[in-house]
PDB file of C-alpha atoms in Angstrom:
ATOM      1  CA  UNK A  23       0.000   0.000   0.000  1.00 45.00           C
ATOM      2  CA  UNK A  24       1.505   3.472  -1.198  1.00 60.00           C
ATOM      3  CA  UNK A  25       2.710   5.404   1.599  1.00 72.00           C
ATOM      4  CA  UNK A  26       0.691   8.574   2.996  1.00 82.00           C
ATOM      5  CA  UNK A  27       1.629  11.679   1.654  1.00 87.00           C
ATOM      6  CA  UNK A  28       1.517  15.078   2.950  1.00 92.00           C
ATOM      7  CA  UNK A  29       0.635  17.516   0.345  1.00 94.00           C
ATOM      8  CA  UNK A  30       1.790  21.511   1.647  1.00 96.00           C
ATOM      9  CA  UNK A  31      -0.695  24.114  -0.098  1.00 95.00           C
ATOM     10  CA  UNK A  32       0.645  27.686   0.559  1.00 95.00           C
ATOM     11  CA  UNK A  33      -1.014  30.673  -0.918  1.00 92.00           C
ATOM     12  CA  UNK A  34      -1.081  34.871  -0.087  1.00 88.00           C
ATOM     13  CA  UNK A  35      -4.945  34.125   0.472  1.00 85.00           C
ATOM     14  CA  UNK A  36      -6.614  31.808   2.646  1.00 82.00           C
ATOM     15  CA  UNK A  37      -5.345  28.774   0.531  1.00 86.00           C
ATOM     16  CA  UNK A  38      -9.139  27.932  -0.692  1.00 85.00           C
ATOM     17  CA  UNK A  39      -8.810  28.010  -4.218  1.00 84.00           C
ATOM     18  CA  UNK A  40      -5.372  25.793  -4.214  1.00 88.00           C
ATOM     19  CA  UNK A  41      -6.798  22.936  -2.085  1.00 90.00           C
ATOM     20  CA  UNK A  42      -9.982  22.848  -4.139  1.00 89.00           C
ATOM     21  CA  UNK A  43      -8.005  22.467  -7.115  1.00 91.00           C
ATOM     22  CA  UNK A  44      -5.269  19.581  -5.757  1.00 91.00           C
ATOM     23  CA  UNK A  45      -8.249  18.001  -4.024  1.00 91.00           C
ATOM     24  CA  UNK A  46      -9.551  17.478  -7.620  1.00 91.00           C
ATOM     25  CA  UNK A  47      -6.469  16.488  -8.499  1.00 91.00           C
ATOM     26  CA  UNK A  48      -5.985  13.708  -6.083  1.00 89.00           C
ATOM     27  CA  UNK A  49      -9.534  12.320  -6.767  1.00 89.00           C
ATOM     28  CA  UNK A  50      -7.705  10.584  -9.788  1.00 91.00           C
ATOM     29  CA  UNK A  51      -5.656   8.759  -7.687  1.00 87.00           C
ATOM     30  CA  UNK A  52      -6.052   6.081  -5.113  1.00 75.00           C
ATOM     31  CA  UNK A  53      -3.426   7.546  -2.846  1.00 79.00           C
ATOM     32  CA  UNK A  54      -3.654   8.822   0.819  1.00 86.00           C
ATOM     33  CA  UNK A  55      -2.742  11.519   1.869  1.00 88.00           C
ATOM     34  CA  UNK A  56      -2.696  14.481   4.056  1.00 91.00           C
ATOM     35  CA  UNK A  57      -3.408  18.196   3.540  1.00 92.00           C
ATOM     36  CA  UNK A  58      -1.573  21.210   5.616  1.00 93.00           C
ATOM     37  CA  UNK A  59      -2.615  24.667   4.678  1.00 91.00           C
ATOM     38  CA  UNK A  60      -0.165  27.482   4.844  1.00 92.00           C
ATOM     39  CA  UNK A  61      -2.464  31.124   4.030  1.00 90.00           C
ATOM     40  CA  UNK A  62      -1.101  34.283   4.312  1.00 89.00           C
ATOM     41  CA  UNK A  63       2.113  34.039   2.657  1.00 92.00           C
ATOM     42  CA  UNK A  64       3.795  37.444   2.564  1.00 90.00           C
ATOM     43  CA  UNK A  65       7.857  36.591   2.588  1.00 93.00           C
ATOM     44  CA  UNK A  66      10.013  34.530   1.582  1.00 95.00           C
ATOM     45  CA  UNK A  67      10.974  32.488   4.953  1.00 95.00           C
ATOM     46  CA  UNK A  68       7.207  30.989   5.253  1.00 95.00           C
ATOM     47  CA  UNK A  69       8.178  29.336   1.642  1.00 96.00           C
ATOM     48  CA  UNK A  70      11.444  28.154   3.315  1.00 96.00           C
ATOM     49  CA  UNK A  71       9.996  26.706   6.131  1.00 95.00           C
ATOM     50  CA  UNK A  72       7.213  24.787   4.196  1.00 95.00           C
ATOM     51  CA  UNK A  73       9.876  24.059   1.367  1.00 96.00           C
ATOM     52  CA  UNK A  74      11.991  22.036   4.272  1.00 95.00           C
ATOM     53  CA  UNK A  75       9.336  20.342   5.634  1.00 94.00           C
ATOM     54  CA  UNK A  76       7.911  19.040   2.256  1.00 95.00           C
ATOM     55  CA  UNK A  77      11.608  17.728   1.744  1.00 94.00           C
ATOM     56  CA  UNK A  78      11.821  16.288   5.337  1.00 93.00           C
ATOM     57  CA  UNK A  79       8.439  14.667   4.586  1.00 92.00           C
ATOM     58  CA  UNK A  80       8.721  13.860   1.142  1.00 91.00           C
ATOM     59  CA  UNK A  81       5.687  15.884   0.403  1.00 93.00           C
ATOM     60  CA  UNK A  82       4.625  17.669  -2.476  1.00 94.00           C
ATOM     61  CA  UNK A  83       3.687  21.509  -2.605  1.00 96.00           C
ATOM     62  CA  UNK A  84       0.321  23.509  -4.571  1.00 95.00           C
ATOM     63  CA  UNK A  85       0.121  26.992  -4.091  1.00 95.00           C
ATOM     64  CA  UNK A  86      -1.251  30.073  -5.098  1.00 92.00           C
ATOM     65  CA  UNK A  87       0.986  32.973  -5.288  1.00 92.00           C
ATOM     66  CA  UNK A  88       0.207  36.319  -7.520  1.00 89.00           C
ATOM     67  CA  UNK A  89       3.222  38.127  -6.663  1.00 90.00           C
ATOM     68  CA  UNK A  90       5.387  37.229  -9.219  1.00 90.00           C
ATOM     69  CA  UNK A  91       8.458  37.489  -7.170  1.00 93.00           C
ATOM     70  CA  UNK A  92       7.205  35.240  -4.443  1.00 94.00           C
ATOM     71  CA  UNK A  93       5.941  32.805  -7.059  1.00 92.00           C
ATOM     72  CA  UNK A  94       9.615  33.179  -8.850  1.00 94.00           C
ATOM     73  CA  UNK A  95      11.245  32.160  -5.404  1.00 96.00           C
ATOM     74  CA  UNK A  96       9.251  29.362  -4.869  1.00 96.00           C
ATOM     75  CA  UNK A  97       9.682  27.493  -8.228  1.00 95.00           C
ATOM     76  CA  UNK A  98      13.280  28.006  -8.560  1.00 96.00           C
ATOM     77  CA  UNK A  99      14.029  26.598  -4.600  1.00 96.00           C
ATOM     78  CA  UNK A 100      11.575  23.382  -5.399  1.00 96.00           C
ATOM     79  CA  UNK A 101      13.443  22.679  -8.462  1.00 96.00           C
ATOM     80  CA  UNK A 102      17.074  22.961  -6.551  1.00 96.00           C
ATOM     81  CA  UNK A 103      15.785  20.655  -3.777  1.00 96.00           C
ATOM     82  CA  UNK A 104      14.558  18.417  -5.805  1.00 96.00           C
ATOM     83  CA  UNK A 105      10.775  18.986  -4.592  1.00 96.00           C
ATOM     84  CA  UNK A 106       7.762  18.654  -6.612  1.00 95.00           C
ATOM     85  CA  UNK A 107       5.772  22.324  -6.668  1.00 95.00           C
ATOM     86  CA  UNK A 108       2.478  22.941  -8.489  1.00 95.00           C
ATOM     87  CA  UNK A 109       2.045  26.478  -9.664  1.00 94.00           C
ATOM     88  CA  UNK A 110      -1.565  26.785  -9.918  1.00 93.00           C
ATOM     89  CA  UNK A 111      -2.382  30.225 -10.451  1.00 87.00           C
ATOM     90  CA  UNK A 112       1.368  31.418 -12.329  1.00 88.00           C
ATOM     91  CA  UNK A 113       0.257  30.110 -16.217  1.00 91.00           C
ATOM     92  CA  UNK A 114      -3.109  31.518 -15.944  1.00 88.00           C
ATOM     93  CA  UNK A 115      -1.605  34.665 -14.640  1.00 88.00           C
ATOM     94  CA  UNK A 116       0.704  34.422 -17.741  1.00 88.00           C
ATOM     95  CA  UNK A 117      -1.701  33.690 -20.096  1.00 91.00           C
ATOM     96  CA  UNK A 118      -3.959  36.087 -19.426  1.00 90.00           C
ATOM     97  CA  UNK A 119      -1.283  38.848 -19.330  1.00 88.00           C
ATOM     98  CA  UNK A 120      -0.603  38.022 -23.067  1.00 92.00           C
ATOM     99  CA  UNK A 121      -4.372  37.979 -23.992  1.00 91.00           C
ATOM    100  CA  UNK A 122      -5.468  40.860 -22.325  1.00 88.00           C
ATOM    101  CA  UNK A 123      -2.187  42.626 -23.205  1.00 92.00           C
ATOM    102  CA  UNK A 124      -2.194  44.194 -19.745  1.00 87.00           C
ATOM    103  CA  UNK A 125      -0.445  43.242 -16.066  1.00 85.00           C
ATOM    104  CA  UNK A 126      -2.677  41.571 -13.723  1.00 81.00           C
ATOM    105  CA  UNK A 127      -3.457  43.532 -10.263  1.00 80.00           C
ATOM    106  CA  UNK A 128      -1.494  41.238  -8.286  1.00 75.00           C
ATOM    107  CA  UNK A 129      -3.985  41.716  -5.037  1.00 76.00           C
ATOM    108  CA  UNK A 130      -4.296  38.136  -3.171  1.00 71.00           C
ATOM    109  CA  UNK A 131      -7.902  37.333  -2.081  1.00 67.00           C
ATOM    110  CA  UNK A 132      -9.692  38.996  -5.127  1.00 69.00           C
ATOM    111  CA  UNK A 133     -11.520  35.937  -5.814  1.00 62.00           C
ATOM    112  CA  UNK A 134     -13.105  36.053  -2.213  1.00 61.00           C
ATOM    113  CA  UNK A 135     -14.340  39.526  -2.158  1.00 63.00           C
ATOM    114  CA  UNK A 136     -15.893  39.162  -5.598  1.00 62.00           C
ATOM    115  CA  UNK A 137     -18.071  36.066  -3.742  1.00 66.00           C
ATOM    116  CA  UNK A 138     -18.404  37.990  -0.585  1.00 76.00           C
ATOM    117  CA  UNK A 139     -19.990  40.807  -3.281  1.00 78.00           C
ATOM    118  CA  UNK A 140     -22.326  38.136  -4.699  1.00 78.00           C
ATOM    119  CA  UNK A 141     -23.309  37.231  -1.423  1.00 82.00           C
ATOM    120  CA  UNK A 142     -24.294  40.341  -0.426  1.00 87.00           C
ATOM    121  CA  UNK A 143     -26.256  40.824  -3.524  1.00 88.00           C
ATOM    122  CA  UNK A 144     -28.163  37.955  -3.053  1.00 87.00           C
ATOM    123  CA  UNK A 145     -29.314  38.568   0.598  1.00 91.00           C
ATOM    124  CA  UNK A 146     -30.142  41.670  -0.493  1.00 93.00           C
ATOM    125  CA  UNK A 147     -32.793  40.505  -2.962  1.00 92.00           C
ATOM    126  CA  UNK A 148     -33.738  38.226  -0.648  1.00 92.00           C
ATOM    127  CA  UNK A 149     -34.570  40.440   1.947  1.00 94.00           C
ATOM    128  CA  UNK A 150     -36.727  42.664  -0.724  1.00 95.00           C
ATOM    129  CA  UNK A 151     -38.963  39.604  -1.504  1.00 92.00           C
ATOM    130  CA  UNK A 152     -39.271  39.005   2.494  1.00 93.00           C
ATOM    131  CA  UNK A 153     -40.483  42.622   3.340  1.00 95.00           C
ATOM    132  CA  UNK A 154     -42.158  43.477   0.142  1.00 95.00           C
ATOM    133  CA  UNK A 155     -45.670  45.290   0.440  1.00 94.00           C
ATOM    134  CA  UNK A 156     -45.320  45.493   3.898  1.00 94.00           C
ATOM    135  CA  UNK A 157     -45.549  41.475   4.769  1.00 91.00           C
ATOM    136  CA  UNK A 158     -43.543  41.895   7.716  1.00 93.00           C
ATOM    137  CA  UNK A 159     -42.932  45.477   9.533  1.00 94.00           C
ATOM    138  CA  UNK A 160     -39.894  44.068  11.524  1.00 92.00           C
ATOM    139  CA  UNK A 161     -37.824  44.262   8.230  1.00 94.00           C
ATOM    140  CA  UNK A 162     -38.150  48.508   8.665  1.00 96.00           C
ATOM    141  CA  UNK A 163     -35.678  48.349  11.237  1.00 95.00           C
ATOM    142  CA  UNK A 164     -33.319  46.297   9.230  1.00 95.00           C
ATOM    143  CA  UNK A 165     -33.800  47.925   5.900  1.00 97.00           C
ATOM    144  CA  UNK A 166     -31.028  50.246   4.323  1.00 97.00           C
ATOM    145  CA  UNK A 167     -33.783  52.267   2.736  1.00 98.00           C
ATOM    146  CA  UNK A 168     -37.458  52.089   3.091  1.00 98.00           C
ATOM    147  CA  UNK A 169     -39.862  53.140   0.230  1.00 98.00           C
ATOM    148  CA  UNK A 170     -43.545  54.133   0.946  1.00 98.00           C
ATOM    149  CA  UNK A 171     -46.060  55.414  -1.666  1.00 98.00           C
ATOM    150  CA  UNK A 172     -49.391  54.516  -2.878  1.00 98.00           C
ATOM    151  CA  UNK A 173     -50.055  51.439  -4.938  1.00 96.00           C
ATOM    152  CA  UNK A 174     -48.982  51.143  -8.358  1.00 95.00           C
ATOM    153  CA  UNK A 175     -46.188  53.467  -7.680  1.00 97.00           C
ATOM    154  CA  UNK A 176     -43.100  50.677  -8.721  1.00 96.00           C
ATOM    155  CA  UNK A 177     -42.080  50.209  -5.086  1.00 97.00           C
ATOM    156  CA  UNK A 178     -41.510  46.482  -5.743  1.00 96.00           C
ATOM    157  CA  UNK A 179     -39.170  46.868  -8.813  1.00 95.00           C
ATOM    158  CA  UNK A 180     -37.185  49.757  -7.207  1.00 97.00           C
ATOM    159  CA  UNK A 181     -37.086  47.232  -4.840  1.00 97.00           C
ATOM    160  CA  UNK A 182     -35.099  44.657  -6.457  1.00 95.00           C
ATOM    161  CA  UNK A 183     -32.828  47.257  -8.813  1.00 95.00           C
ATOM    162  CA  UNK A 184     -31.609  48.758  -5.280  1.00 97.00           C
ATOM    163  CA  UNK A 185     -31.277  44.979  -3.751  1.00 95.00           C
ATOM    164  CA  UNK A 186     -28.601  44.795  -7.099  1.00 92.00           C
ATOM    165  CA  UNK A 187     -26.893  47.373  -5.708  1.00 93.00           C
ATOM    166  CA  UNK A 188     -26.978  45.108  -2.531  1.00 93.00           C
ATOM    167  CA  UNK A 189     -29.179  47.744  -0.697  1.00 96.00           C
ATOM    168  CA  UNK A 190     -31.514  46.029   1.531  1.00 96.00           C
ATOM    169  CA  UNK A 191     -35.037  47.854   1.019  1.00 97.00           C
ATOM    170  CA  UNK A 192     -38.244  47.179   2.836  1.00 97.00           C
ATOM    171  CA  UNK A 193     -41.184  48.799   0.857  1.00 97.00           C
ATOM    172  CA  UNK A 194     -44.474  49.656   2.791  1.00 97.00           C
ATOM    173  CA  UNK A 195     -48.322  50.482   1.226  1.00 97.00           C
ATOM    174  CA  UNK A 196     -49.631  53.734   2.077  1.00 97.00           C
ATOM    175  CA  UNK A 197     -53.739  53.284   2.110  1.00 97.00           C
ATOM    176  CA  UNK A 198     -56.084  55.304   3.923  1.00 96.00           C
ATOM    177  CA  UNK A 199     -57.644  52.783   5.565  1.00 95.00           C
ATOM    178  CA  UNK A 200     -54.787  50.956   6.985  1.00 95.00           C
ATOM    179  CA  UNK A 201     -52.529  52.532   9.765  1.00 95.00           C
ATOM    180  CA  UNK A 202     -49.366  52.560   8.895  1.00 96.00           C
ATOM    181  CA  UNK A 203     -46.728  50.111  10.966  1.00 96.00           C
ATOM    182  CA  UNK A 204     -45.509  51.861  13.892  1.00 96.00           C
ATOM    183  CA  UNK A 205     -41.632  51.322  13.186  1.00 96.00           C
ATOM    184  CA  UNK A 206     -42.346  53.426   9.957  1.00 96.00           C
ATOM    185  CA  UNK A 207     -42.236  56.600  12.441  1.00 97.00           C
ATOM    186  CA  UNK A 208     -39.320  55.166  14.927  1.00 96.00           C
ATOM    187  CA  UNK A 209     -36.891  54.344  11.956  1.00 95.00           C
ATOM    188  CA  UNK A 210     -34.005  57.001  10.908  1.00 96.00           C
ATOM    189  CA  UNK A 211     -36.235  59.316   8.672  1.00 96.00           C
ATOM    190  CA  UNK A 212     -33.119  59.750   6.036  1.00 96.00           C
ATOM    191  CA  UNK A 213     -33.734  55.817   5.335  1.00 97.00           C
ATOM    192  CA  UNK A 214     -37.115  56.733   4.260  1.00 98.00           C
ATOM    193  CA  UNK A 215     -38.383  57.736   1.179  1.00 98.00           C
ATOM    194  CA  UNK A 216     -41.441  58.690  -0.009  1.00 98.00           C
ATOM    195  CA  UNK A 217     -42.723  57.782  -3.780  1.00 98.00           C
ATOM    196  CA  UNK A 218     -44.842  60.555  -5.245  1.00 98.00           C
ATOM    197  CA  UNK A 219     -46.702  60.302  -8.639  1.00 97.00           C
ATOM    198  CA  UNK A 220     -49.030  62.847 -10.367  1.00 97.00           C
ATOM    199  CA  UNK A 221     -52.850  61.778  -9.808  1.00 97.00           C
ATOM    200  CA  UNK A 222     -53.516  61.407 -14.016  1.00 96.00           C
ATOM    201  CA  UNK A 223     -50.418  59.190 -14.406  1.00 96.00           C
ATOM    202  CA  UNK A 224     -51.311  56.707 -11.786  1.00 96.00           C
ATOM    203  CA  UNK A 225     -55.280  56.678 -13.331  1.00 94.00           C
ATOM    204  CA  UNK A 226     -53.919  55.968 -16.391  1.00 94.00           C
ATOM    205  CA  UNK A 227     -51.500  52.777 -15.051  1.00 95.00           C
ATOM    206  CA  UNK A 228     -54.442  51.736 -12.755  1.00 94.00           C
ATOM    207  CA  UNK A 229     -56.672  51.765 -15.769  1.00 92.00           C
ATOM    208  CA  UNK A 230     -54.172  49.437 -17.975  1.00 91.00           C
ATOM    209  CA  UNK A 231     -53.648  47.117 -14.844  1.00 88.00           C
ATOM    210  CA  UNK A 232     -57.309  46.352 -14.326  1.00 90.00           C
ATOM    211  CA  UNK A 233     -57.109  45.747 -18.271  1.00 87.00           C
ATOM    212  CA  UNK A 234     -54.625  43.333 -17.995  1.00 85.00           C
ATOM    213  CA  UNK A 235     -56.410  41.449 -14.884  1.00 85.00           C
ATOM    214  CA  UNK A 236     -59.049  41.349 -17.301  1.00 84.00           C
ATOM    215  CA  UNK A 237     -61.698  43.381 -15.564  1.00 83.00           C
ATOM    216  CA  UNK A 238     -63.290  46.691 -16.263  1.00 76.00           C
ATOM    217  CA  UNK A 239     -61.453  50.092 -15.766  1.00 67.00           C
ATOM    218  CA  UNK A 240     -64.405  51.442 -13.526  1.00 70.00           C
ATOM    219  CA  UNK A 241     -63.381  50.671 -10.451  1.00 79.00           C
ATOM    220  CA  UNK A 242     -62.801  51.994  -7.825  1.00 86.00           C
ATOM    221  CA  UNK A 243     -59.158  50.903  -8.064  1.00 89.00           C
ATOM    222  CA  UNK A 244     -58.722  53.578 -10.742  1.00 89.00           C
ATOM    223  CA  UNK A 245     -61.334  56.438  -9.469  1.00 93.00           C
ATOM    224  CA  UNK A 246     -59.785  59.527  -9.721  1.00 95.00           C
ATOM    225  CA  UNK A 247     -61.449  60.722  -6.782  1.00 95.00           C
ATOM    226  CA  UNK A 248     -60.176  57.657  -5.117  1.00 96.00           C
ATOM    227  CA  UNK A 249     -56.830  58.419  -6.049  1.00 96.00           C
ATOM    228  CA  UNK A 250     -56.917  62.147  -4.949  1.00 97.00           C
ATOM    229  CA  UNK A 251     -57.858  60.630  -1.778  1.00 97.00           C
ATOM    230  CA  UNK A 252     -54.965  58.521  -1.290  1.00 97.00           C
ATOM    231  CA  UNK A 253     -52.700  60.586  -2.436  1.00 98.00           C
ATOM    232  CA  UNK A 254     -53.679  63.107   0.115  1.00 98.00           C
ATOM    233  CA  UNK A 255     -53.117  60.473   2.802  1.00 98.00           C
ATOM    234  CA  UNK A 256     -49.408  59.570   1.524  1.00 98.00           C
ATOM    235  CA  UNK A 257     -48.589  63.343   1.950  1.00 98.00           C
ATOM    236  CA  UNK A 258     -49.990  63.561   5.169  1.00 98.00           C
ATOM    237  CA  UNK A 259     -47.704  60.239   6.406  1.00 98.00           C
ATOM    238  CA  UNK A 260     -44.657  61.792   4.520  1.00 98.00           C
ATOM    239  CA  UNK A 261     -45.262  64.715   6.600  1.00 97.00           C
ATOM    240  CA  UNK A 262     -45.310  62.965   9.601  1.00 97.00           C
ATOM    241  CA  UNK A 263     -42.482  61.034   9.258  1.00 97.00           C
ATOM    242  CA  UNK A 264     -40.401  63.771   7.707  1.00 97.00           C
ATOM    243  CA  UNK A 265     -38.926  61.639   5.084  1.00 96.00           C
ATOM    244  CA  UNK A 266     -37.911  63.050   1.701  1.00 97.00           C
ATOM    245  CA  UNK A 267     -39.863  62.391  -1.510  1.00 98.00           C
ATOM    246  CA  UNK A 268     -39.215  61.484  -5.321  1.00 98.00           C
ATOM    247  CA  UNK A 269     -41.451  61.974  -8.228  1.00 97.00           C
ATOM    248  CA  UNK A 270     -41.764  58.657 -10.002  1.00 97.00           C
ATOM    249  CA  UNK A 271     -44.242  59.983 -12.590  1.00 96.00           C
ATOM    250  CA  UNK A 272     -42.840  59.690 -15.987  1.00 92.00           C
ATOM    251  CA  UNK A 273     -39.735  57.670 -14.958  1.00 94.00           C
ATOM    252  CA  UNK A 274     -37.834  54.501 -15.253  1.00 94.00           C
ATOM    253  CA  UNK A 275     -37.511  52.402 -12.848  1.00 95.00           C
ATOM    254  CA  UNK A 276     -33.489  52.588 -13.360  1.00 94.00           C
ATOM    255  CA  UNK A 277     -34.000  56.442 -13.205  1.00 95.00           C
ATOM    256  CA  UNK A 278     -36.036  56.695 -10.158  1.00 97.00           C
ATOM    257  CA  UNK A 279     -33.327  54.317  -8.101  1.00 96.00           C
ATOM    258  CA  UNK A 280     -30.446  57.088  -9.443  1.00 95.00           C
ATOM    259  CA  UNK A 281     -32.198  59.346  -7.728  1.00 96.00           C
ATOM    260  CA  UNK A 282     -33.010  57.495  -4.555  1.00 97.00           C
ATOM    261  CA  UNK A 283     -28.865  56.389  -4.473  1.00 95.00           C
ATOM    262  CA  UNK A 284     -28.217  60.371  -5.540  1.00 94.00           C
ATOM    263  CA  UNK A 285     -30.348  61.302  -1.900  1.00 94.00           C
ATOM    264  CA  UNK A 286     -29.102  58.433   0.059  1.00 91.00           C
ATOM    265  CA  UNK A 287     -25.764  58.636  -0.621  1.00 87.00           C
ATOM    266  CA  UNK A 288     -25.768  62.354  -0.181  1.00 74.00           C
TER     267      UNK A 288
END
């Protein structure tokens, strides 16, 4: 039975990437073995030190090293001890460089912030499907920015764009007969803003959503005098709260989140 052997993964990251990729390796061999991870390599003793032990244990080495000097180092020391070293990220690094006809940034750990990114991103939309239309009032507190306004006024798909931007948004209903939630008036008022739209506009999108539904464009729904009245209500809440507003009449939804990131941000 082959021996066990101890394979040494050193990289200027957490090592991640490398032991993914000689784990895959390995799976093609019936071989046991051991794995010590090495992260955080910044000078040139740490590859000493792992580049005696290898020897001492007759182990092999995979690492992932962007600076090119450290990477240099390592691959010309294996080679004079006689010590089998896997470059793993060095020829893509290489390659690339010729294809893209530019240097590489040479920052360890990109690969990990890019996921922590994506990650963020996608609790973000998450969190704008959980509090959406005011399922759950407990998300107000949590939210990076809350949106109020009447119905039809695109709170839901300002939503999501901002929960791209990995912006967790809570959205709440403003309707005359329903009190708003009380955490809408203890929340930071600069998280808050208020979605305005001129009375004819929102008939109009009122009138093609009933359409759609496939029922008639008479009721109540789409009353102007209906929609004077709630619109009268959302001023009096945005009053009360103090919270700034934006005119979504006539606007994308990618132009109307500008503007919300323009005021938040400011």
């Amino acid at each position: 039975m082959d021996s066990k052997k101890t394979v040494f993964i050193l990289s200027d990251s957490v090592g991640e990437t490398a032991e993914l990729v000689i784990k895959a390796g390995l799976s093609q061999f019936y071989q046991d073995y051991e794995i010590q991870r090495i992260p955080y390599v910044e000078d040139t003793k740490t590859i000493d030190d792992a580049l005696n032990r290898s020897k001492d244990e007759d182990g092999i080495i995979g690492f992932t090293l962007v600076d090119p000097k450290l990477r240099n180092y390592l691959n010309e020391k294996a080679s004079a001890l006689d010590i089998e070293a896997i470059d793993i990220m060095g020829p893509m690094l290489q390659a690339m460089e010729r294809v893209f006809d530019r240097q590489p940034r040479l920052e360890p750990g990109l690969v990990h912030k890019l996921d922590e990114d994506y990650f963020k991103k996608v609790e973000a939309i998450e969190f704008a499907v959980k509090y959406d239309d005011g399922r759950d009032p407990r998300g107000i507190a949590r939210a990076d920015i809350i949106l109020i306004g009447v119905s039809r006024t695109s709170k839901t798909p300002l939503s999501q764009f901002l929960a791209h931007k990995r912006l967790k948004v809570a959205n709440i209903p403003i309707v005359p007969e329903v009190e708003p939630p009380e955490e809408l008036f203890e929340v930071d008022r600069s998280k808050c803003i208020g979605l305005r739209i001129q009375p004819e506009k929102l008939n109009d999108i009122r009138k093609e959503r009933l359409k759609a539904l496939g029922l008639g464009d008479q009721a109540t729904y789409a009353n102007i005098k209906r929609i004077h009245q709630e619109l009268d209500y959302f001023d009096k809440i945005v009053e009360r709260i103090g919270c700034r507003v934006v005119n979504v009449s006539n606007k994308a939804v990618e132009e109307t989140a500008n503007q919300i990131l323009r005021l938040i941000k400011g």
